[in-house]
mmCIF file of C-alpha atoms and ligand atoms in Angstrom:
data_model
loop_
_atom_site.group_PDB
_atom_site.id
_atom_site.type_symbol
_atom_site.label_atom_id
_atom_site.label_comp_id
_atom_site.label_asym_id
_atom_site.label_seq_id
_atom_site.Cartn_x
_atom_site.Cartn_y
_atom_site.Cartn_z
ATOM 1 C CA MET T 1 -24.651 -12.148 9.870
ATOM 2 C CA GLN T 2 -23.945 -9.881 12.667
ATOM 3 C CA GLN T 3 -26.643 -7.794 14.176
ATOM 4 C CA GLU T 4 -26.150 -4.422 15.744
ATOM 5 C CA ARG T 5 -27.488 -2.162 18.041
ATOM 6 C CA LEU T 6 -26.363 1.196 17.677
ATOM 7 C CA ARG T 7 -23.385 2.485 19.435
ATOM 8 C CA PRO T 8 -21.112 5.480 18.647
ATOM 9 C CA ALA T 9 -18.963 5.247 15.324
ATOM 10 C CA THR T 10 -16.734 7.733 14.083
ATOM 11 C CA THR T 11 -15.989 7.214 10.224
ATOM 12 C CA ALA T 12 -17.400 9.400 7.619
ATOM 13 C CA GLY T 13 -20.155 7.723 5.437
ATOM 14 C CA ARG T 14 -19.801 6.900 1.763
ATOM 15 C CA GLN T 15 -22.041 6.155 -1.228
ATOM 16 C CA SER T 16 -23.719 2.688 -1.268
ATOM 17 C CA ALA T 17 -21.381 0.551 -2.692
ATOM 18 C CA ASP T 18 -19.646 -1.029 0.226
ATOM 19 C CA TRP T 19 -21.166 -4.669 -0.538
ATOM 20 C CA LEU T 20 -18.634 -4.862 -3.184
ATOM 21 C CA ARG T 21 -16.101 -5.213 -0.500
ATOM 22 C CA ALA T 22 -17.048 -8.793 0.229
ATOM 23 C CA ALA T 23 -14.008 -10.632 -1.021
ATOM 24 C CA PRO T 24 -13.631 -14.232 0.394
ATOM 25 C CA SER T 25 -10.052 -14.952 -0.724
ATOM 26 C CA LEU T 26 -8.131 -12.154 -2.605
ATOM 27 C CA VAL T 27 -5.104 -14.348 -3.581
ATOM 28 C CA GLU T 28 -7.253 -17.466 -5.004
ATOM 29 C CA ASP T 29 -9.803 -14.916 -6.726
ATOM 30 C CA VAL T 30 -7.123 -12.691 -8.311
ATOM 31 C CA LEU T 31 -4.960 -15.559 -9.639
ATOM 32 C CA GLY T 32 -8.198 -17.690 -10.712
ATOM 33 C CA GLY T 33 -9.282 -14.189 -12.740
ATOM 34 C CA LEU T 34 -5.791 -13.449 -14.306
ATOM 35 C CA LEU T 35 -5.069 -17.228 -15.281
ATOM 36 C CA ALA T 36 -8.644 -17.417 -17.045
ATOM 37 C CA SER T 37 -9.165 -16.164 -20.629
ATOM 38 C CA PRO T 38 -10.341 -13.318 -20.824
ATOM 39 C CA LYS T 39 -8.466 -12.272 -17.724
ATOM 40 C CA ARG T 40 -10.918 -10.941 -15.183
ATOM 41 C CA LEU T 41 -10.834 -9.209 -11.874
ATOM 42 C CA LEU T 42 -13.827 -8.822 -9.515
ATOM 43 C CA PRO T 43 -15.236 -5.323 -8.946
ATOM 44 C CA THR T 44 -15.078 -6.235 -5.410
ATOM 45 C CA TYR T 45 -11.430 -5.095 -5.351
ATOM 46 C CA PHE T 46 -12.133 -1.496 -6.241
ATOM 47 C CA TYR T 47 -13.204 -0.641 -3.059
ATOM 48 C CA ASP T 48 -10.224 -0.015 -0.757
ATOM 49 C CA GLU T 49 -9.950 3.116 1.190
ATOM 50 C CA ARG T 50 -8.896 5.099 -1.896
ATOM 51 C CA GLY T 51 -11.265 3.203 -4.298
ATOM 52 C CA SER T 52 -14.148 4.212 -2.137
ATOM 53 C CA GLN T 53 -13.061 7.903 -2.226
ATOM 54 C CA LEU T 54 -12.722 7.880 -5.732
ATOM 55 C CA PHE T 55 -16.198 6.267 -6.294
ATOM 56 C CA ASP T 56 -17.646 9.041 -4.247
ATOM 57 C CA GLU T 57 -15.883 11.582 -6.613
ATOM 58 C CA ILE T 58 -17.420 9.655 -9.640
ATOM 59 C CA CYS T 59 -20.955 10.156 -8.274
ATOM 60 C CA GLU T 60 -20.309 13.902 -8.539
ATOM 61 C CA LEU T 61 -18.959 13.825 -12.148
ATOM 62 C CA PRO T 62 -20.587 15.706 -14.813
ATOM 63 C CA GLU T 63 -20.542 12.651 -17.163
ATOM 64 C CA TYR T 64 -21.747 10.370 -14.508
ATOM 65 C CA TYR T 65 -25.544 11.287 -14.500
ATOM 66 C CA ILE T 66 -26.539 7.934 -12.667
ATOM 67 C CA THR T 67 -26.446 9.294 -8.898
ATOM 68 C CA ARG T 68 -27.856 12.749 -9.962
ATOM 69 C CA THR T 69 -30.829 11.213 -12.028
ATOM 70 C CA GLU T 70 -31.760 8.663 -9.533
ATOM 71 C CA THR T 71 -31.652 11.275 -6.670
ATOM 72 C CA ALA T 72 -33.901 13.613 -8.633
ATOM 73 C CA ILE T 73 -36.382 10.711 -9.248
ATOM 74 C CA LEU T 74 -36.575 9.836 -5.625
ATOM 75 C CA GLU T 75 -36.911 13.751 -4.557
ATOM 76 C CA HIS T 76 -39.747 14.160 -6.925
ATOM 77 C CA ARG T 77 -41.528 10.866 -6.362
ATOM 78 C CA ALA T 78 -40.832 9.932 -2.659
ATOM 79 C CA ALA T 79 -44.412 10.463 -1.637
ATOM 80 C CA ALA T 80 -45.591 7.946 -4.460
ATOM 81 C CA ILE T 81 -42.804 5.410 -3.649
ATOM 82 C CA ALA T 82 -43.750 5.754 0.149
ATOM 83 C CA ALA T 83 -47.455 4.983 -0.613
ATOM 84 C CA CYS T 84 -46.532 1.970 -2.309
ATOM 85 C CA ILE T 85 -44.214 0.783 0.549
ATOM 86 C CA GLY T 86 -47.431 1.486 2.797
ATOM 87 C CA PRO T 87 -47.655 1.966 6.440
ATOM 88 C CA ASP T 88 -45.816 0.183 9.385
ATOM 89 C CA ALA T 89 -43.601 -1.551 6.852
ATOM 90 C CA LEU T 90 -39.926 -2.759 7.673
ATOM 91 C CA LEU T 91 -37.806 -1.008 5.153
ATOM 92 C CA VAL T 92 -34.581 -3.070 4.509
ATOM 93 C CA GLU T 93 -31.935 -1.282 2.363
ATOM 94 C CA LEU T 94 -29.111 -3.394 0.759
ATOM 95 C CA GLY T 95 -25.721 -1.958 0.482
ATOM 96 C CA SER T 96 -26.712 1.027 2.547
ATOM 97 C CA GLY T 97 -23.428 2.812 2.631
ATOM 98 C CA ALA T 98 -24.276 6.405 3.750
ATOM 99 C CA SER T 99 -27.886 5.764 3.390
ATOM 100 C CA THR T 100 -28.024 9.177 1.601
ATOM 101 C CA LYS T 101 -30.902 8.480 -0.962
ATOM 102 C CA THR T 102 -32.920 6.682 1.738
ATOM 103 C CA ARG T 103 -33.481 9.855 3.669
ATOM 104 C CA LEU T 104 -35.842 11.159 0.733
ATOM 105 C CA LEU T 105 -38.262 8.092 1.498
ATOM 106 C CA LEU T 106 -37.705 8.208 5.238
ATOM 107 C CA ASP T 107 -39.146 12.001 5.169
ATOM 108 C CA GLU T 108 -42.282 10.493 3.634
ATOM 109 C CA LEU T 109 -42.504 7.259 5.914
ATOM 110 C CA PRO T 110 -43.124 8.612 9.506
ATOM 111 C CA ASP T 111 -45.024 5.335 10.528
ATOM 112 C CA LEU T 112 -42.514 2.799 9.281
ATOM 113 C CA ALA T 113 -41.952 -0.238 11.803
ATOM 114 C CA ALA T 114 -38.267 -0.167 11.367
ATOM 115 C CA TYR T 115 -35.407 0.893 9.168
ATOM 116 C CA VAL T 116 -32.806 -2.056 8.498
ATOM 117 C CA PRO T 117 -29.504 -0.816 6.639
ATOM 118 C CA VAL T 118 -27.415 -3.661 5.446
ATOM 119 C CA ASP T 119 -23.849 -3.266 4.608
ATOM 120 C CA ILE T 120 -20.620 -5.292 4.699
ATOM 121 C CA SER T 121 -18.567 -2.500 6.027
ATOM 122 C CA ARG T 122 -19.236 -2.391 9.752
ATOM 123 C CA SER T 123 -17.701 1.040 10.396
ATOM 124 C CA HIS T 124 -19.499 2.842 7.472
ATOM 125 C CA LEU T 125 -22.822 0.940 8.403
ATOM 126 C CA MET T 126 -22.631 1.925 12.162
ATOM 127 C CA ALA T 127 -21.603 5.694 11.236
ATOM 128 C CA ALA T 128 -24.622 5.997 8.765
ATOM 129 C CA ALA T 129 -26.934 4.076 11.178
ATOM 130 C CA HIS T 130 -26.100 6.624 13.840
ATOM 131 C CA ARG T 131 -26.750 9.706 11.718
ATOM 132 C CA ILE T 132 -30.238 8.325 10.619
ATOM 133 C CA ALA T 133 -31.078 7.523 14.142
ATOM 134 C CA ASP T 134 -30.312 10.971 15.019
ATOM 135 C CA ALA T 135 -32.145 12.535 12.198
ATOM 136 C CA TYR T 136 -35.340 10.359 12.900
ATOM 137 C CA PRO T 137 -35.715 10.168 16.495
ATOM 138 C CA GLY T 138 -38.894 8.069 16.469
ATOM 139 C CA LEU T 139 -37.457 5.577 14.071
ATOM 140 C CA GLU T 140 -36.090 2.018 15.214
ATOM 141 C CA VAL T 141 -32.830 1.792 13.331
ATOM 142 C CA LEU T 142 -31.529 -2.001 13.071
ATOM 143 C CA PRO T 143 -28.242 -2.046 11.204
ATOM 144 C CA ALA T 144 -27.207 -5.541 9.952
ATOM 145 C CA CYS T 145 -23.576 -6.290 8.881
ATOM 146 C CA ALA T 146 -23.866 -8.603 6.204
ATOM 147 C CA ASP T 147 -23.061 -9.754 2.665
ATOM 148 C CA PHE T 148 -26.477 -9.388 1.256
ATOM 149 C CA THR T 149 -25.745 -11.520 -1.914
ATOM 150 C CA LYS T 150 -26.220 -14.507 0.679
ATOM 151 C CA PRO T 151 -29.109 -15.091 2.678
ATOM 152 C CA PHE T 152 -28.898 -13.732 6.375
ATOM 153 C CA THR T 153 -31.283 -13.220 9.220
ATOM 154 C CA LEU T 154 -33.416 -10.058 9.581
ATOM 155 C CA PRO T 155 -33.437 -8.506 12.685
ATOM 156 C CA LYS T 156 -36.592 -8.140 14.685
ATOM 157 C CA SER T 157 -38.319 -4.890 15.165
ATOM 158 C CA ARG T 158 -40.142 -3.913 18.490
ATOM 159 C CA ARG T 159 -43.134 -3.140 16.392
ATOM 160 C CA LEU T 160 -44.717 -5.848 14.215
ATOM 161 C CA PRO T 161 -44.290 -4.608 10.547
ATOM 162 C CA SER T 162 -47.211 -4.993 8.113
ATOM 163 C CA ARG T 163 -44.896 -6.060 5.421
ATOM 164 C CA ILE T 164 -41.232 -6.140 4.547
ATOM 165 C CA VAL T 165 -40.023 -3.894 1.561
ATOM 166 C CA VAL T 166 -36.368 -4.010 0.167
ATOM 167 C CA PHE T 167 -34.839 -0.945 -1.082
ATOM 168 C CA PHE T 168 -31.942 -1.404 -3.620
ATOM 169 C CA PRO T 169 -30.986 1.869 -5.282
ATOM 170 C CA GLY T 170 -27.934 3.097 -7.480
ATOM 171 C CA SER T 171 -28.186 0.542 -10.354
ATOM 172 C CA THR T 172 -26.014 -1.825 -8.341
ATOM 173 C CA ILE T 173 -28.044 -4.606 -9.589
ATOM 174 C CA GLY T 174 -26.202 -3.796 -13.063
ATOM 175 C CA ASN T 175 -22.965 -4.909 -11.678
ATOM 176 C CA PHE T 176 -23.979 -8.471 -11.313
ATOM 177 C CA ASP T 177 -24.358 -10.739 -14.610
ATOM 178 C CA PRO T 178 -27.925 -11.891 -15.277
ATOM 179 C CA PRO T 179 -27.734 -15.331 -13.629
ATOM 180 C CA ALA T 180 -26.084 -13.693 -10.478
ATOM 181 C CA ALA T 181 -28.740 -10.739 -10.550
ATOM 182 C CA ILE T 182 -31.480 -13.202 -10.832
ATOM 183 C CA ASP T 183 -30.245 -15.251 -7.771
ATOM 184 C CA LEU T 184 -29.787 -11.849 -6.029
ATOM 185 C CA MET T 185 -33.503 -10.879 -6.726
ATOM 186 C CA LYS T 186 -34.639 -14.385 -5.503
ATOM 187 C CA VAL T 187 -32.752 -13.735 -2.280
ATOM 188 C CA MET T 188 -34.756 -10.557 -1.905
ATOM 189 C CA ARG T 189 -37.865 -12.230 -2.693
ATOM 190 C CA ALA T 190 -37.028 -14.840 0.188
ATOM 191 C CA MET T 191 -36.321 -11.665 2.318
ATOM 192 C CA VAL T 192 -39.774 -10.269 1.950
ATOM 193 C CA THR T 193 -41.962 -13.246 2.289
ATOM 194 C CA PRO T 194 -44.372 -12.904 5.446
ATOM 195 C CA ARG T 195 -42.245 -13.312 8.492
ATOM 196 C CA LEU T 196 -41.168 -11.653 11.681
ATOM 197 C CA GLY T 197 -44.958 -11.037 12.188
ATOM 198 C CA ALA T 198 -45.273 -9.405 8.726
ATOM 199 C CA GLN T 199 -48.339 -10.729 7.461
ATOM 200 C CA GLY T 200 -48.644 -8.767 4.222
ATOM 201 C CA ALA T 201 -46.849 -9.764 0.867
ATOM 202 C CA GLY T 202 -43.602 -7.797 0.653
ATOM 203 C CA GLY T 203 -42.306 -5.362 -2.108
ATOM 204 C CA LEU T 204 -39.086 -4.195 -3.684
ATOM 205 C CA VAL T 205 -37.974 -0.551 -4.696
ATOM 206 C CA ILE T 206 -35.042 -0.741 -7.028
ATOM 207 C CA GLY T 207 -33.103 1.637 -9.227
ATOM 208 C CA PHE T 208 -31.803 0.360 -12.672
ATOM 209 C CA ASP T 209 -30.069 2.338 -15.441
ATOM 210 C CA LEU T 210 -31.452 2.192 -18.922
ATOM 211 C CA GLN T 211 -29.714 1.638 -22.373
ATOM 212 C CA LYS T 212 -29.205 4.814 -24.197
ATOM 213 C CA ASP T 213 -26.726 6.564 -26.612
ATOM 214 C CA PRO T 214 -23.498 4.497 -26.537
ATOM 215 C CA ALA T 215 -21.506 7.831 -26.308
ATOM 216 C CA ILE T 216 -23.201 8.888 -23.235
ATOM 217 C CA LEU T 217 -22.675 5.561 -21.690
ATOM 218 C CA GLU T 218 -19.144 5.370 -22.451
ATOM 219 C CA ARG T 219 -18.478 8.909 -21.337
ATOM 220 C CA ALA T 220 -20.123 8.360 -17.945
ATOM 221 C CA TYR T 221 -17.658 5.353 -17.555
ATOM 222 C CA ASP T 222 -14.457 7.356 -19.127
ATOM 223 C CA ASP T 223 -14.723 11.007 -17.762
ATOM 224 C CA THR T 224 -12.421 13.823 -19.063
ATOM 225 C CA ALA T 225 -11.005 14.385 -15.568
ATOM 226 C CA GLY T 226 -9.736 10.883 -15.407
ATOM 227 C CA VAL T 227 -11.259 9.923 -12.225
ATOM 228 C CA THR T 228 -13.019 6.642 -13.538
ATOM 229 C CA ALA T 229 -9.507 5.820 -14.969
ATOM 230 C CA GLU T 230 -7.901 6.498 -11.683
ATOM 231 C CA PHE T 231 -10.486 4.191 -10.013
ATOM 232 C CA ASN T 232 -10.055 1.390 -12.496
ATOM 233 C CA LEU T 233 -6.150 1.386 -12.300
ATOM 234 C CA ASN T 234 -6.307 1.860 -8.436
ATOM 235 C CA VAL T 235 -7.138 -2.001 -8.399
ATOM 236 C CA LEU T 236 -3.730 -2.757 -9.538
ATOM 237 C CA ARG T 237 -2.074 -0.431 -6.863
ATOM 238 C CA ARG T 238 -4.089 -2.457 -4.418
ATOM 239 C CA LEU T 239 -2.676 -5.810 -5.612
ATOM 240 C CA ASN T 240 0.760 -4.380 -5.537
ATOM 241 C CA ARG T 241 0.382 -3.390 -2.183
ATOM 242 C CA GLU T 242 -1.702 -6.173 -0.825
ATOM 243 C CA LEU T 243 -0.357 -9.182 -2.834
ATOM 244 C CA GLY T 244 3.153 -8.107 -3.457
ATOM 245 C CA ALA T 245 2.385 -7.810 -7.264
ATOM 246 C CA ASN T 246 4.477 -5.747 -9.492
ATOM 247 C CA PHE T 247 2.217 -4.180 -12.038
ATOM 248 C CA ALA T 248 3.583 -1.078 -13.770
ATOM 249 C CA LEU T 249 0.529 1.185 -13.769
ATOM 250 C CA GLU T 250 1.768 3.105 -16.605
ATOM 251 C CA ALA T 251 1.796 -0.103 -18.885
ATOM 252 C CA PHE T 252 -1.970 -0.279 -18.722
ATOM 253 C CA ARG T 253 -4.550 2.157 -19.885
ATOM 254 C CA HIS T 254 -8.308 2.452 -18.877
ATOM 255 C CA GLN T 255 -11.216 1.634 -21.402
ATOM 256 C CA ALA T 256 -14.836 1.605 -21.021
ATOM 257 C CA LEU T 257 -16.467 -0.250 -23.914
ATOM 258 C CA TRP T 258 -20.189 -0.625 -24.763
ATOM 259 C CA VAL T 259 -20.848 -4.169 -25.579
ATOM 260 C CA PRO T 260 -24.278 -4.239 -27.241
ATOM 261 C CA GLN T 261 -24.979 -7.753 -27.531
ATOM 262 C CA ALA T 262 -24.558 -8.151 -23.830
ATOM 263 C CA GLY T 263 -26.176 -4.710 -23.024
ATOM 264 C CA ARG T 264 -23.424 -3.613 -20.915
ATOM 265 C CA ILE T 265 -20.347 -1.382 -20.230
ATOM 266 C CA GLU T 266 -17.115 -3.191 -19.819
ATOM 267 C CA MET T 267 -14.604 -1.656 -17.888
ATOM 268 C CA ARG T 268 -11.076 -2.945 -18.845
ATOM 269 C CA LEU T 269 -7.541 -2.497 -18.118
ATOM 270 C CA VAL T 270 -5.564 -3.027 -21.397
ATOM 271 C CA SER T 271 -1.886 -3.790 -21.308
ATOM 272 C CA THR T 272 -0.046 -1.366 -23.514
ATOM 273 C CA ARG T 273 2.920 -3.899 -24.079
ATOM 274 C CA ARG T 274 4.005 -7.327 -23.835
ATOM 275 C CA GLN T 275 4.718 -7.924 -20.197
ATOM 276 C CA LYS T 276 4.924 -10.373 -17.245
ATOM 277 C CA VAL T 277 3.722 -9.494 -13.955
ATOM 278 C CA THR T 278 4.338 -11.596 -10.689
ATOM 279 C CA ILE T 279 1.704 -11.943 -8.286
ATOM 280 C CA ALA T 280 1.945 -13.950 -5.062
ATOM 281 C CA GLY T 281 4.719 -15.971 -6.691
ATOM 282 C CA GLU T 282 2.787 -16.650 -10.007
ATOM 283 C CA LEU T 283 4.182 -15.253 -13.372
ATOM 284 C CA ILE T 284 1.056 -13.726 -15.533
ATOM 285 C CA SER T 285 1.851 -13.115 -19.180
ATOM 286 C CA PHE T 286 0.093 -10.183 -21.031
ATOM 287 C CA GLU T 287 0.141 -9.863 -24.834
ATOM 288 C CA VAL T 288 -0.191 -6.199 -26.349
ATOM 289 C CA ASP T 289 -3.716 -4.937 -26.026
ATOM 290 C CA GLU T 290 -4.691 -7.769 -23.997
ATOM 291 C CA PRO T 291 -7.446 -6.682 -21.593
ATOM 292 C CA ILE T 292 -8.153 -7.648 -17.864
ATOM 293 C CA ILE T 293 -12.008 -7.137 -17.530
ATOM 294 C CA THR T 294 -12.589 -5.301 -14.093
ATOM 295 C CA GLU T 295 -16.486 -4.413 -14.135
ATOM 296 C CA HIS T 296 -19.624 -5.297 -15.941
ATOM 297 C CA CYS T 297 -22.266 -2.553 -15.819
ATOM 298 C CA HIS T 298 -25.492 -3.828 -17.342
ATOM 299 C CA LYS T 299 -27.957 -1.300 -18.877
ATOM 300 C CA TYR T 300 -31.665 -2.403 -19.443
ATOM 301 C CA THR T 301 -34.571 -1.782 -21.482
ATOM 302 C CA PRO T 302 -37.948 -1.818 -19.548
ATOM 303 C CA ALA T 303 -38.616 -5.317 -21.352
ATOM 304 C CA SER T 304 -35.055 -6.851 -20.319
ATOM 305 C CA PHE T 305 -35.625 -5.744 -16.881
ATOM 306 C CA ALA T 306 -38.964 -6.989 -16.529
ATOM 307 C CA ALA T 307 -37.835 -10.316 -17.802
ATOM 308 C CA GLN T 308 -35.118 -10.332 -15.284
ATOM 309 C CA ALA T 309 -37.266 -9.713 -12.417
ATOM 310 C CA ALA T 310 -39.927 -12.236 -13.625
ATOM 311 C CA ALA T 311 -37.356 -14.837 -13.612
ATOM 312 C CA ALA T 312 -36.947 -14.231 -9.882
ATOM 313 C CA GLY T 313 -40.684 -14.188 -9.290
ATOM 314 C CA TRP T 314 -41.060 -10.364 -9.057
ATOM 315 C CA ALA T 315 -43.760 -8.353 -11.262
ATOM 316 C CA PRO T 316 -43.364 -4.790 -11.761
ATOM 317 C CA ARG T 317 -46.349 -2.388 -10.258
ATOM 318 C CA ARG T 318 -45.027 1.037 -10.692
ATOM 319 C CA THR T 319 -42.184 2.847 -12.635
ATOM 320 C CA TRP T 320 -41.002 6.345 -12.069
ATOM 321 C CA ALA T 321 -38.360 7.784 -15.058
ATOM 322 C CA ASP T 322 -36.462 11.203 -15.329
ATOM 323 C CA ALA T 323 -37.594 13.447 -18.064
ATOM 324 C CA ARG T 324 -34.793 12.013 -20.290
ATOM 325 C CA ASP T 325 -35.932 8.455 -19.565
ATOM 326 C CA TYR T 326 -32.251 7.587 -18.586
ATOM 327 C CA PHE T 327 -32.971 5.777 -15.330
ATOM 328 C CA HIS T 328 -36.011 4.098 -13.638
ATOM 329 C CA VAL T 329 -37.131 3.503 -10.123
ATOM 330 C CA GLN T 330 -39.458 0.576 -9.896
ATOM 331 C CA TYR T 331 -41.782 -0.713 -7.461
ATOM 332 C CA LEU T 332 -42.489 -4.560 -7.558
ATOM 333 C CA GLU T 333 -44.391 -7.214 -5.834
ATOM 334 C CA LEU T 334 -44.032 -10.916 -5.513
ATOM 335 C CA GLU T 335 -45.813 -12.805 -8.416
ATOM 336 C CA HIS T 336 -47.090 -15.451 -6.157
ATOM 337 C CA PRO T 337 -47.144 -13.777 -2.694
ATOM 338 C CA LYS T 338 -48.345 -16.878 -0.901
ATOM 339 C CA THR T 339 -45.299 -19.027 -1.842
ATOM 340 C CA GLY T 340 -42.787 -16.267 -1.994
HETATM 341 C C1 AVI N 401 -21.474 0.701 -7.958
HETATM 342 N N1 AVI N 401 -21.936 0.895 -9.473
HETATM 343 C C2 AVI N 401 -23.302 0.924 -9.504
HETATM 344 C C3 AVI N 401 -21.180 1.678 -10.249
HETATM 345 C C4 AVI N 401 -21.933 1.594 -11.499
HETATM 346 O O1 AVI N 401 -22.202 2.499 -12.297
HETATM 347 O O2 AVI N 401 -21.882 0.553 -12.226
HETATM 348 C C5 AVI N 401 -19.804 1.342 -10.325
HETATM 349 C C6 AVI N 401 -18.725 2.272 -11.150
HETATM 350 N N2 AVI N 401 -17.939 1.824 -11.946
HETATM 351 C C7 AVI N 401 -17.334 2.952 -12.519
HETATM 352 N N3 AVI N 401 -18.063 3.750 -12.368
HETATM 353 C C8 AVI N 401 -19.094 3.529 -11.234
#
């Protein structure tokens, strides 16, 4: 983990999905995934420069209700959420990206001990941290460049915090399969256990998407303008460029499929013909209609999310929903605050 003090940065900010860039070894992961059955690619690989732009466009699409809905909840409920966070807290945002939604909370938290945006992309992290520091002159901003799926050291604030609260919006938790999501929520639990002078038991403010009419879900991931299809196919373009692969993009089609038994949307790239592709010297064969699974987007019921949270030691305390009950923002506390 590298800790950063603020210094000038120029790159424009983005939405909060930079954590997905944390790829240890592209060749090994890609070959391992494509030689497996079914074939898989990590969603990590979506987020090259173009993929990041396309994700920003997705967030604005009429069919992609997630960003808009969560933002509306935060706009309306910021004061109540801030009351749960309480005075003098250290607020840690995971995968902070442009820290756009965070401002809604910061507006209601004038006495925060410090704000710690955490992101894997240093340029985006520093640019966003600067903008926040400029907009909130009294706030100590302590950006941390880290892969938040692994434990890392939290920076120390000048003022002693009363407690540590993690903010994890965007339904990014849904991109983790249940065991990995539980592990991540355990990492969050460890993050908020009393330390750095913080005496009080910590908390978590998290956004998660709910199960709903499959047609609405499938449209959110297969929009009429074809932006999500382009976002999905862009991963093959990236492999062609970075690994010298020879994917013919026109020989794959985008698919977003609701899988009810798993409670998730599966994004896939489906081979439209029998073909062979060379990647880093390896030949990969595709049958007609054979898919590569590129992303899982889990959708929860209130009970399924509570069960996942409980498995990681978290108990829900307050929940805020939109009028259609499409999305929840939830405040949780540790079930056993003393042991963390
Ligand atoms: C980043 N993540 C929360 C998005 C989602 O909805 O699962 C990624 C995405 N994939 C396709 N559209 C958006």
